[in-house]
Amino acid sequence: MAQTGSKRAVIDTARQRIGTVYAKALLGATEKAGQTDSVLAELDSLVADVLDKLPDFEEALRTPRIKPEDKVLMLDSVFGPKMSPLLLNFLKVVAQHERLDCVRGIERAARKLFNQLRKRVEVLVESAAPLSNQLQYTIAARLKATLGRDVVLTADVNPDLLGGLVVRVGDTVYDGSLAGKLKQMQAVTLEHTTATIRESIERFSLT
Amino acid sequence: MTKFNAAEIASVIQAEIEKYTDAIRVEEVGTVLEVGDGIARVYGLSNVMAGEMVQFPNGAIGLAFNLEEDSVGVTILGDYLEIQEGDEVKALGKLLSVPVGDAVIGRVVDPLGVPLDGKGPITSTESRPVEFTAPGVAGRQPVKEPLQTGIKAIDAMTPIGRGQRELIIGDRKTGKTTIAIDTIINQKTSGVKCFYVAIGQKDSSVRNTIKVLEDNGAMDYTTVVMSGASSPAPLQYVAAYAGTAMAEYFTYKGEHALIVYDDLSKQAVAYRQMSLLMRRPPGREAFPGDVFYCHSRLLERSAKLSNALGGGSLTSLPIIETLEGEVSAYIPTNVISITDGQIYLQPDLFFKGIRPAMNVGISVSRVGGSAQIKAMKDKQVAGGLRLALAAFRELEAFAQLGTDLDAATQSRLDRGYRMVELLKQPQYQPLEVVDQIIIIYAGNTGSLDEIPVARVREFETEFLQFVRDHKSALRTEILEKRELTAELKTALTDTINQFKATFQKKAK
């Protein structure tokens, strides 16, 4: 479960918005067929194992120079035997609408919608050193108790934190990291000390 | 030279560290999607409120300006060149506020209250939100006390009351700022706190203004809020509201304040820039639809508060610069309709030597007589002055046709020329209201008719000096009674005749 690298990549809001529309449709179809879990896992693996590893292939899917019909044929020949027919059909529809550039947006939106549907929250936990599975499990259990909802936990390693944890739930950040505390301490101390010095400027010796 | 004792500072820091309590910080964050031209689009910040302050990693403060479906438009009040895509933005959970109180008086600050005059930090414990709702109907009372500008033409014909909003409008180089500065200088003894908000002006001209204020001792009760032409548009936009917040502090304490917005056309341009960059739809002259509201909510904050709220007042003198006298452009018409009157300055009058170059015919004050003391309102002082001057201008135009004039008309013309001459006034020399009354009375009662037009101003200066030196009892009596009784009028006429005799003798 633990992965390194930033999970907070800057996203393209326009594609994300389009992705949300397609993701909604995809989820509707998979829910009806009762295959949501498997299809979403396949979609994740499409992004992580194919698009991330073969940028050229992603470029081929994105480029408008290849006609949609050719892209459909390409999808068929590449994924045909392995992919579930539902996802393959979905990708073909996306290809025909010339929206294959939004696949990443679709994947992200589908994850989010699926979690909402199952009443789960996505939580990103950052730590200075990798967390053991046992620890992750404990953190997830504690978060579940605090937030009152099922937690989908993603772990990330960020050595800049020095120690402690940073927990991100949606846009809210709970900063319990050592680096954050030092920074806060610096700010508070600086502010109060300057205020004290300013108040009692005459106490300091004049030479 | 101040030398700090290191051990003492260390002990202060140690005390701080010992007191420091550890708490997990909870923050609302977002990520910068794009940044440029003083604005940033931020993804996230899903619970941010409109107008809330946010902070960028470099310490720059931003304002949540546009809340969209999947991003937040933030205007950056500071250096935006260091901000990068992907930077984390923190919501601060509070509205933009500025330091207020006596600590800001006499200072030159930027729109966030940061000192620019090198006189050390502003140690104010109080602050006020920059955006503040104007007092409602029940919180106000009619404007009734005068705010003396010290300018004869204005105090006599378009009097300004405390709590009023009087627009100063005119082309470039017609003396708009001078009127405002004169008014500030004239508040030396009135106890009115003054705020001069410079928006989008050349730093050099603001520097000159500050120098004039310093030379005239006006900086002791004045704050200059400065956002020059090189400041980012969001700062120029916020400056007017920030200055108002600083002034309001005194208003709500029951004191009197005066604020000059120099000028609101530049503020509107800054707001237009922000709005266009935020992709708000443009309207007339490419201004956004809410540019009227931008000015109306600002100027509504000027008010005379009810006695229950302390009876304080905030008077504002917004300035609008027109192009080629075009008052029917968008922003001028907007601000004319919001304010309680306008002082209209014209370049042709200015170059004819009539300074202040006020066009008496179309300058009005909707508060009128209730903002004048009774002595000034007197029929023989300023009471009929506006109409008399209007009649004179009509006659003057007619007389240019070159026809022979009867004696009565000629004398009315002569009176008019002298009155116009009398209303001229050099800059930075505001006159006390009693002096204004005395000299206008002299002109209106015809005492100046035998004085050559070219010598009217000389007469004025010397006569006022004469009254100050020899008839100070008369001056005090007018000031105390605030009314010209029949006896006072006789005494005044006698004084005028007495001085006139010596003045004319000297001429010969």
XYZ file of C-alpha atoms in Angstrom:
715
model
C 0.000 0.000 0.000
C 2.810 2.374 0.826
C 4.024 4.300 -2.144
C 6.623 6.978 -2.441
C 6.338 10.123 -4.489
C 3.907 12.959 -4.219
C 0.252 12.085 -4.297
C -0.632 15.719 -4.674
C 0.138 16.210 -8.318
C -1.292 19.373 -9.785
C -4.346 18.515 -11.762
C -5.923 19.857 -14.871
C -9.305 21.175 -13.759
C -10.830 21.280 -17.230
C -10.046 17.606 -17.906
C -11.021 16.763 -14.358
C -14.444 18.258 -14.926
C -14.942 16.289 -18.130
C -13.589 13.220 -16.360
C -16.226 13.549 -13.663
C -19.004 13.316 -16.254
C -17.554 10.143 -17.794
C -16.772 8.671 -14.399
C -20.364 9.118 -13.339
C -21.505 7.222 -16.430
C -18.944 4.489 -15.887
C -19.951 4.014 -12.270
C -23.593 3.874 -13.255
C -22.842 1.064 -15.689
C -20.597 -0.908 -13.328
C -23.001 -0.610 -10.411
C -25.732 -2.045 -12.599
C -23.466 -4.922 -13.592
C -22.174 -5.286 -10.037
C -18.535 -5.129 -11.160
C -17.490 -1.766 -9.753
C -14.612 -3.069 -7.659
C -13.021 -5.099 -10.429
C -13.525 -2.465 -13.139
C -12.070 0.288 -10.978
C -9.090 -1.918 -10.140
C -8.586 -2.463 -13.858
C -8.843 1.272 -14.526
C -6.277 1.962 -11.789
C -3.945 -0.570 -13.260
C -4.453 0.925 -16.724
C -3.174 4.253 -15.418
C -0.462 2.906 -13.125
C 0.851 0.007 -15.185
C 0.272 1.150 -18.746
C 0.045 4.920 -19.015
C 2.673 5.680 -16.380
C 5.114 3.179 -17.822
C 4.500 3.798 -21.511
C 4.308 7.551 -22.073
C 4.473 7.003 -25.834
C 1.358 4.893 -25.728
C -0.428 7.558 -23.701
C 0.651 10.099 -26.277
C -0.784 7.890 -28.997
C -4.096 7.778 -27.167
C -4.152 11.498 -26.577
C -3.102 12.763 -29.967
C -5.856 14.056 -32.201
C -3.810 13.031 -35.260
C -4.990 9.444 -34.983
C -8.588 9.070 -36.032
C -11.078 7.894 -33.391
C -11.883 4.791 -35.484
C -8.212 3.827 -35.536
C -7.981 4.397 -31.796
C -10.916 2.030 -31.275
C -9.129 -0.615 -33.348
C -5.952 0.011 -31.403
C -7.743 -0.385 -28.063
C -9.316 -3.598 -29.313
C -6.044 -5.134 -30.361
C -4.119 -4.003 -27.268
C -6.624 -4.652 -24.497
C -9.187 -6.903 -26.221
C -8.310 -10.237 -24.695
C -7.421 -9.030 -21.180
C -9.808 -6.235 -20.286
C -13.328 -6.670 -19.022
C -15.764 -5.965 -21.878
C -17.463 -3.246 -19.861
C -14.310 -1.156 -19.420
C -13.224 -1.803 -22.991
C -16.578 -0.601 -24.295
C -16.326 2.414 -22.089
C -12.868 3.257 -23.414
C -14.156 2.880 -26.961
C -16.939 5.346 -26.243
C -14.405 7.736 -24.772
C -12.232 7.256 -27.851
C -15.118 7.974 -30.196
C -15.830 11.186 -28.301
C -12.136 12.065 -28.667
C -11.716 12.316 -24.911
C -8.971 9.756 -24.338
C -6.813 12.575 -23.023
C -9.085 12.639 -19.981
C -8.443 9.036 -18.882
C -6.436 10.121 -15.864
C -9.139 12.585 -14.897
C -11.731 9.851 -15.302
C -9.775 7.518 -13.099
C -9.347 10.115 -10.360
C -12.972 11.170 -10.510
C -14.191 7.563 -10.532
C -12.178 6.801 -7.389
C -13.594 9.840 -5.673
C -17.177 9.137 -6.709
C -16.851 5.488 -5.741
C -15.597 6.432 -2.284
C -18.458 8.863 -1.902
C -20.882 6.180 -2.992
C -19.538 3.755 -0.399
C -19.421 6.575 2.194
C -15.686 6.359 2.586
C -13.152 9.174 2.958
C -9.796 9.335 1.269
C -6.997 10.142 3.639
C -3.411 10.853 2.696
C -0.935 10.241 5.475
C 2.530 11.652 5.059
C 5.405 10.610 7.253
C 9.132 11.137 7.296
C 9.909 7.400 7.062
C 7.851 4.606 5.458
C 5.048 3.331 7.686
C 4.719 -0.370 8.383
C 1.486 -2.053 7.379
C 0.682 -2.641 11.001
C 1.072 1.059 11.754
C -1.019 2.037 8.750
C -3.736 -0.279 9.914
C -3.675 1.279 13.397
C -3.781 4.797 11.950
C -6.684 3.865 9.693
C -8.580 2.390 12.641
C -8.006 5.513 14.746
C -9.041 7.792 11.903
C -12.144 5.734 11.347
C -13.078 6.180 14.979
C -12.404 9.941 14.831
C -14.027 10.684 11.507
C -16.860 8.200 11.944
C -16.487 6.922 8.405
C -14.575 4.206 6.610
C -11.151 5.375 5.631
C -9.237 4.758 2.414
C -5.708 5.379 3.511
C -2.840 6.297 1.226
C 0.615 6.636 2.681
C 3.295 8.897 1.355
C 6.870 9.479 2.432
C 8.187 13.013 2.768
C 11.581 13.232 4.498
C 11.188 17.028 4.884
C 8.730 16.424 7.709
C 11.574 15.188 9.972
C 9.135 13.242 12.135
C 5.506 12.915 13.069
C 2.553 12.709 10.691
C 0.642 14.981 8.381
C -2.880 13.772 7.721
C -4.846 15.200 4.812
C -8.587 14.660 4.672
C -9.899 16.415 1.601
C -8.664 20.006 1.811
C -8.096 19.880 5.539
C -4.592 19.284 6.820
C -3.847 18.051 10.330
C -0.214 18.915 10.773
C 1.444 16.949 13.563
C 4.851 16.863 11.950
C 8.048 17.923 13.642
C 8.872 20.359 10.857
C 5.449 21.980 11.160
C 5.787 22.295 14.919
C 9.212 23.874 14.636
C 7.899 26.335 12.091
C 4.960 27.208 14.296
C 7.206 27.557 17.306
C 9.464 29.876 15.345
C 6.558 32.069 14.293
C 5.001 32.265 17.755
C 8.281 32.880 19.537
C 9.381 35.504 17.043
C 6.095 37.339 17.292
C 5.912 37.283 21.078
C 9.556 38.106 21.562
C 9.432 41.121 19.271
C 6.261 42.249 21.017
C 7.944 41.933 24.419
C 11.044 43.735 23.243
C 8.959 46.502 21.722
C 6.972 46.933 24.931
C 10.023 47.140 27.101
C 12.393 48.836 24.712
C 13.631 51.130 27.480
C 14.733 48.163 29.566
C 17.404 47.375 27.044
C 20.625 49.172 27.658
C 21.460 52.230 25.643
C 25.113 52.854 25.038
C 22.855 53.997 19.154
C 20.622 51.395 20.714
C 22.393 48.281 21.818
C 20.398 45.303 22.951
C 21.496 43.180 25.786
C 21.802 39.653 24.379
C 21.186 37.956 27.720
C 17.904 39.786 28.151
C 16.670 38.822 24.697
C 17.682 35.226 25.341
C 15.666 35.206 28.561
C 12.627 36.563 26.741
C 12.939 33.833 24.122
C 13.427 31.215 26.816
C 10.258 32.353 28.559
C 8.441 32.055 25.245
C 9.686 28.528 24.673
C 8.684 27.481 28.157
C 5.214 28.906 27.645
C 4.881 27.277 24.231
C 2.045 24.789 24.100
C 1.995 22.099 21.524
C -1.065 21.671 19.378
C -1.733 19.967 16.098
C -2.397 22.596 13.499
C -5.548 22.131 11.487
C -5.527 23.984 8.211
C -7.570 24.282 5.122
C -5.300 24.156 2.108
C -5.324 24.320 -1.649
C -2.833 24.108 -4.483
C -1.906 26.848 -6.927
C -2.985 25.861 -10.433
C -1.799 28.962 -12.199
C -0.495 32.356 -11.210
C 0.161 35.598 -12.996
C -0.774 39.289 -13.207
C -1.425 39.458 -9.473
C -3.997 36.695 -9.369
C -3.806 32.978 -8.735
C -6.196 30.143 -9.411
C -6.212 27.661 -6.583
C -7.518 24.110 -6.511
C -8.923 22.961 -3.194
C -9.757 25.387 -0.372
C -13.240 23.900 -0.582
C -14.526 25.622 2.569
C -13.019 29.031 1.939
C -15.353 32.025 2.134
C -15.493 34.947 -0.257
C -13.185 37.699 0.953
C -11.281 35.375 3.290
C -7.538 35.830 3.648
C -5.241 33.108 2.369
C -1.487 32.823 2.669
C 1.092 31.698 0.144
C 4.333 29.937 1.118
C 6.356 33.145 0.602
C 4.178 34.907 3.173
C 2.171 36.921 0.651
C -1.451 37.436 1.601
C -4.244 36.755 -0.860
C -7.965 37.380 -0.911
C -10.445 34.737 -2.050
C -12.157 36.742 -4.756
C -13.886 34.273 -7.050
C -15.382 31.029 -5.795
C -15.879 28.699 -8.723
C -17.040 25.135 -9.039
C -13.613 23.557 -8.946
C -11.207 26.370 -8.227
C -10.857 29.577 -6.258
C -9.682 32.844 -7.802
C -7.324 34.578 -5.395
C -6.050 38.141 -5.724
C -2.519 38.461 -4.391
C -1.804 41.447 -2.155
C 1.929 41.369 -2.421
C 4.748 39.850 -4.391
C 3.342 37.317 -6.807
C 6.545 36.668 -8.722
C 7.800 34.125 -6.196
C 4.623 32.080 -6.191
C 4.726 28.963 -8.312
C 2.371 26.403 -9.672
C 1.880 23.645 -7.110
C 2.490 25.876 -4.092
C 0.332 25.155 -1.091
C -2.113 27.899 -0.092
C -3.437 28.109 3.449
C -6.789 29.602 4.369
C -6.358 31.871 7.377
C -9.999 31.786 8.430
C -10.302 35.537 8.888
C -11.224 38.557 6.842
C -8.655 41.064 5.680
C -8.074 43.627 8.408
C -5.732 46.529 9.000
C -4.230 48.070 12.145
C -6.188 51.094 13.361
C -6.006 53.604 16.157
C -3.799 56.496 17.145
C -0.718 54.535 16.107
C -1.483 54.999 12.419
C -1.965 58.766 12.697
C 0.908 60.700 11.198
C 2.114 57.683 9.276
C 2.446 56.681 5.653
C 1.247 53.102 5.254
C 0.448 50.677 2.483
C -3.079 49.241 2.161
C -2.244 46.411 4.568
C -1.099 48.837 7.233
C 2.607 48.200 6.708
C 4.567 51.405 7.342
C 6.353 52.947 4.353
C 7.845 55.983 6.051
C 10.729 54.295 7.858
C 9.504 55.489 11.251
C 9.436 52.045 12.811
C 6.697 49.479 13.225
C 3.095 50.393 13.951
C 2.342 49.192 17.443
C -1.394 49.010 17.381
C -3.342 46.493 19.380
C -6.547 47.071 17.479
C -7.506 46.202 13.962
C -10.629 46.514 11.852
C -11.891 44.494 8.920
C -11.270 46.239 5.629
C -14.769 45.484 4.380
C -17.351 46.718 6.844
C -21.073 47.161 6.411
C -22.204 50.774 6.291
C -24.391 51.998 9.144
C -28.113 51.519 8.525
C -30.931 54.026 8.539
C -31.353 53.942 12.301
C -27.639 54.399 12.865
C -27.518 57.751 11.099
C -28.701 61.294 11.565
C -28.895 64.180 9.141
C -25.676 65.989 8.369
C -25.721 69.229 10.320
C -22.219 70.335 11.286
C -20.010 72.083 8.767
C -16.664 70.718 7.684
C -14.758 73.853 6.814
C -12.565 73.416 3.776
C -11.026 76.840 4.225
C -11.735 77.573 0.574
C -14.002 80.583 0.142
C -15.748 79.379 -2.997
C -16.567 75.982 -1.508
C -17.524 76.989 2.001
C -19.726 79.757 0.634
C -21.420 78.047 -2.290
C -21.102 74.273 -1.970
C -20.706 73.787 1.767
C -19.621 70.370 2.958
C -21.075 68.873 6.112
C -19.535 66.312 8.417
C -20.704 62.945 7.168
C -21.225 64.143 3.622
C -19.688 62.750 0.456
C -18.648 65.513 -1.893
C -17.149 64.536 -5.211
C -14.281 66.539 -6.647
C -14.351 66.035 -10.386
C -12.355 67.534 -13.212
C -9.784 66.993 -15.916
C -6.142 66.388 -15.161
C -4.230 69.387 -13.803
C -7.222 71.366 -12.644
C -6.362 71.415 -8.959
C -8.441 68.499 -7.658
C -5.829 67.260 -5.215
C -5.110 70.819 -4.088
C -8.695 71.264 -2.881
C -8.421 68.054 -0.879
C -5.030 69.017 0.561
C -6.288 72.497 1.496
C -9.189 70.886 3.288
C -6.831 68.624 5.227
C -4.570 71.560 6.131
C -7.598 73.492 7.349
C -8.457 70.762 9.883
C -5.514 71.755 12.060
C -7.680 73.192 14.786
C -10.919 71.329 14.145
C -9.807 67.985 15.589
C -10.915 66.116 12.485
C -8.645 63.143 11.761
C -7.642 63.090 8.105
C -6.871 60.181 5.801
C -5.429 60.642 2.377
C -5.713 57.533 0.203
C -3.479 57.727 -2.853
C -4.540 55.171 -5.441
C -2.556 54.522 -8.605
C -0.679 57.803 -8.450
C 2.915 58.549 -9.255
C 5.043 57.973 -6.180
C 6.723 61.317 -6.820
C 3.448 63.256 -6.630
C 2.459 61.480 -3.428
C 5.866 62.339 -2.021
C 5.179 66.011 -2.873
C 1.771 65.839 -1.235
C 3.285 64.391 1.921
C 5.882 67.156 1.905
C 3.178 69.830 1.627
C 1.299 68.221 4.499
C 4.464 68.073 6.596
C 5.414 71.677 5.815
C 1.984 72.844 6.895
C 2.012 70.769 10.061
C -0.849 68.624 8.811
C 0.888 65.263 9.159
C 0.262 65.387 12.926
C -3.351 64.368 12.394
C -3.180 62.773 8.949
C -2.566 59.253 7.700
C -1.506 58.631 4.129
C -2.570 55.271 2.711
C -0.468 54.779 -0.328
C -0.781 52.421 -3.226
C 1.177 53.837 -6.098
C 1.025 53.239 -9.806
C 3.523 50.409 -9.477
C 1.551 48.479 -6.846
C -0.347 45.406 -7.969
C -3.971 46.084 -8.942
C -5.423 44.176 -5.950
C -3.586 46.486 -3.559
C -4.841 49.560 -5.388
C -8.351 48.191 -5.181
C -8.120 47.394 -1.474
C -6.474 50.729 -0.541
C -9.758 52.660 -0.513
C -11.425 50.164 1.816
C -8.362 49.927 4.054
C -8.210 53.701 4.447
C -11.924 53.776 5.225
C -11.463 51.120 7.916
C -8.748 53.232 9.571
C -10.970 56.313 9.436
C -14.055 54.449 10.660
C -12.270 53.564 13.878
C -12.462 57.215 14.891
C -15.984 57.636 13.558
C -17.301 54.812 15.713
C -15.455 56.248 18.693
C -17.587 59.366 18.333
C -14.893 61.462 16.690
C -14.835 63.115 13.291
C -12.808 61.916 10.358
C -12.212 63.036 6.809
C -11.090 60.755 4.024
C -9.869 61.693 0.571
C -9.850 59.049 -2.150
C -7.381 60.228 -4.760
C -8.610 58.939 -7.092
C -11.517 56.574 -7.583
C -11.184 56.373 -11.366
C -7.832 54.643 -10.888
C -9.391 52.346 -8.315
C -12.099 51.426 -10.816
C -9.419 50.696 -13.414
C -7.587 48.438 -10.957
C -10.847 46.659 -10.196
C -11.527 46.274 -13.900
C -8.133 44.669 -14.366
C -8.757 42.211 -11.550
C -12.222 41.367 -12.767
C -11.137 40.814 -16.352
C -8.257 38.585 -15.257
C -10.762 36.642 -13.157
C -12.874 36.279 -16.289
C -15.837 38.112 -14.890
C -17.903 39.339 -17.806
C -17.132 42.904 -18.903
C -19.854 45.503 -19.265
C -19.803 49.109 -20.340
C -16.258 50.441 -21.002
C -15.150 46.893 -20.066
C -15.868 47.576 -16.401
C -17.431 44.657 -14.526
C -21.108 44.790 -13.654
C -20.494 45.433 -9.982
C -18.225 48.451 -10.336
C -21.134 50.610 -9.194
C -21.492 48.497 -6.074
C -17.738 48.673 -5.567
C -18.032 52.456 -5.189
C -21.450 52.639 -3.564
C -20.561 50.322 -0.710
C -17.364 52.271 -0.172
C -19.029 55.684 -0.090
C -22.025 54.492 1.941
C -19.614 54.018 4.804
C -19.271 57.783 5.066
C -21.970 58.842 7.467
C -23.002 61.033 10.343
C -23.737 58.511 13.077
C -26.716 58.787 15.389
C -26.180 60.007 18.916
C -26.772 56.481 20.168
C -23.709 55.389 18.219
C -21.657 58.282 19.516
C -22.453 60.912 16.912
C -19.150 60.523 15.072
C -18.849 61.281 11.397
C -16.902 60.246 8.357
C -16.757 62.788 5.566
C -15.379 61.712 2.239
C -13.981 63.621 -0.675
C -13.723 61.179 -3.552
C -11.822 62.469 -6.555
C -12.621 61.511 -10.134
C -10.487 62.439 -13.083
C -12.389 63.002 -16.305
C -11.065 62.933 -19.838
C -11.700 66.111 -21.821
C -14.482 67.145 -19.466
C -16.478 64.021 -20.248
C -18.721 63.692 -17.200
C -21.091 61.303 -18.938
C -18.519 58.495 -18.986
C -19.393 55.443 -16.926
C -17.429 55.950 -13.714
C -18.071 59.723 -13.374
C -21.849 59.280 -13.754
C -21.795 56.429 -11.254
C -19.926 58.375 -8.622
C -21.917 61.567 -9.266
C -25.076 59.621 -8.582
C -23.687 58.103 -5.374
C -22.282 61.257 -3.800
C -24.149 64.139 -2.136
C -22.880 66.739 -4.561
C -19.906 67.583 -6.679
C -17.308 70.261 -7.127
C -16.663 70.556 -10.826
C -13.289 71.914 -11.875
C -12.672 73.184 -15.395
C -9.386 73.667 -17.232
C -10.497 76.863 -19.043
C -11.264 78.548 -15.729
C -7.972 77.268 -14.373
C -6.026 78.851 -17.227
C -7.990 82.097 -16.927
C -6.483 82.328 -13.470
C -9.670 81.509 -11.590
C -8.272 79.163 -8.980
C -9.803 77.074 -7.522
C -11.172 76.506 -11.020
C -14.603 75.651 -9.742
C -17.531 75.932 -12.114
C -20.043 77.475 -9.747
C -23.010 76.806 -11.995
C -22.846 73.041 -12.005
C -21.140 72.454 -8.669
C -23.656 71.574 -5.999
C -23.867 70.310 -2.484
C -27.064 68.465 -1.704
C -26.647 69.073 2.001
C -26.548 72.817 1.463
C -27.326 75.332 4.170
C -27.471 72.861 7.038
C -23.725 72.521 6.665
C -23.126 76.251 7.125
C -23.087 78.378 10.210
C -25.831 80.993 10.340
C -23.497 83.895 9.734
C -22.342 82.367 6.451
C -25.909 81.660 5.386
C -26.857 85.310 5.807
C -28.413 86.903 2.721
C -25.653 89.499 2.665
C -22.901 86.904 2.836
C -23.196 83.634 0.941
C -26.972 83.385 0.884
C -27.536 84.765 -2.581
C -24.022 84.326 -3.911
C -24.671 81.381 -6.196
C -27.630 83.008 -7.898
C -25.888 86.371 -8.108
C -22.915 84.784 -9.817
C -25.185 82.890 -12.196
C -26.918 86.160 -13.118
C -23.533 87.801 -13.548
C -22.318 85.134 -15.969
C -25.440 85.542 -18.068
C -24.971 89.285 -18.108
C -21.298 88.930 -18.904
C -22.061 86.810 -21.948
C -24.587 89.406 -23.066
C -22.194 92.295 -22.462
C -19.645 90.719 -24.775
C -21.917 91.612 -27.670
C -20.564 95.107 -27.206
C -23.785 97.035 -26.804
C -23.954 100.117 -24.670
C -24.955 99.251 -21.156
C -27.030 101.275 -18.759
C -25.504 102.285 -15.469
C -27.380 99.678 -13.414
C -26.216 96.815 -15.598
C -22.686 98.145 -15.639
C -22.618 98.281 -11.846
C -23.910 94.728 -11.586
C -21.169 93.647 -13.956
C -18.542 95.482 -11.913
C -19.783 93.821 -8.738
C -19.590 90.437 -10.477
C -16.008 90.919 -11.647
C -14.997 91.787 -8.104
C -16.800 88.828 -6.617
C -15.093 86.454 -9.050
C -11.777 88.052 -8.144
C -12.604 87.759 -4.457
C -13.307 84.041 -4.696
C -9.847 83.314 -6.063
C -7.549 81.822 -3.487
C -3.936 80.661 -3.618
C -3.220 77.049 -2.799
C -2.344 75.787 0.687
C -3.713 78.961 2.288
C -7.071 78.004 3.730
C -9.034 80.810 5.350
C -10.839 80.654 8.648
C -14.598 80.779 8.336
C -14.857 84.145 10.073
C -12.403 85.685 7.607
C -14.437 84.238 4.775
C -17.600 85.776 6.175
C -16.011 89.175 6.617
C -14.536 89.389 3.136
C -17.573 87.997 1.337
C -19.736 90.422 3.279
C -17.488 93.243 2.144
C -17.766 92.178 -1.479
C -21.490 91.544 -1.386
C -22.382 94.855 0.211
C -20.592 96.715 -2.550
C -17.718 98.009 -0.470
C -15.252 96.824 -3.048
C -16.942 98.479 -6.007
C -14.544 101.421 -6.024
C -11.460 99.229 -5.740
C -9.897 98.351 -9.108
C -10.346 94.685 -9.958
C -6.594 94.136 -10.066
C -6.266 95.317 -6.465
C -9.103 93.293 -4.967
C -6.861 90.522 -3.693
C -4.406 92.954 -2.227
C -7.336 94.624 -0.464
C -8.474 91.255 0.835
C -5.142 90.297 2.360
C -4.526 93.661 3.930
C -8.063 94.065 5.178
C -8.104 90.665 6.848
C -4.767 91.457 8.456
C -6.197 94.791 9.607
C -9.200 93.094 11.195
C -6.970 90.547 12.903
C -4.684 93.245 14.248
C -7.117 95.943 15.257
C -10.592 94.436 15.455
C -10.042 91.051 16.986
C -13.013 91.602 19.297
C -15.283 91.808 16.265
C -13.905 88.548 14.895
C -14.414 86.713 18.178
C -17.922 88.052 18.476
C -18.887 86.759 15.030
C -17.332 83.401 15.866
C -19.138 83.163 19.175
C -22.550 84.314 18.014
C -22.210 82.394 14.716
C -24.723 84.874 13.373
C -24.529 88.336 11.847
C -26.804 90.505 13.921
C -27.748 94.004 12.828
C -25.234 95.537 15.269
C -22.462 93.285 14.037
C -23.247 94.253 10.467
C -22.997 97.939 11.292
C -19.743 97.375 13.124
C -18.428 95.409 10.184
C -19.441 98.079 7.666
C -17.755 100.738 9.810
C -14.577 98.701 9.949
C -14.614 98.217 6.189
C -15.063 101.942 5.569
C -12.355 102.797 8.057
C -9.889 100.482 6.348
C -10.966 101.500 2.860
C -10.075 105.102 3.578
C -6.507 104.219 4.480
C -6.241 101.724 1.634
C -7.337 104.224 -0.999
C -5.133 106.926 0.463
C -2.165 104.604 0.194
C -2.994 103.969 -3.444
C -2.795 107.658 -4.196
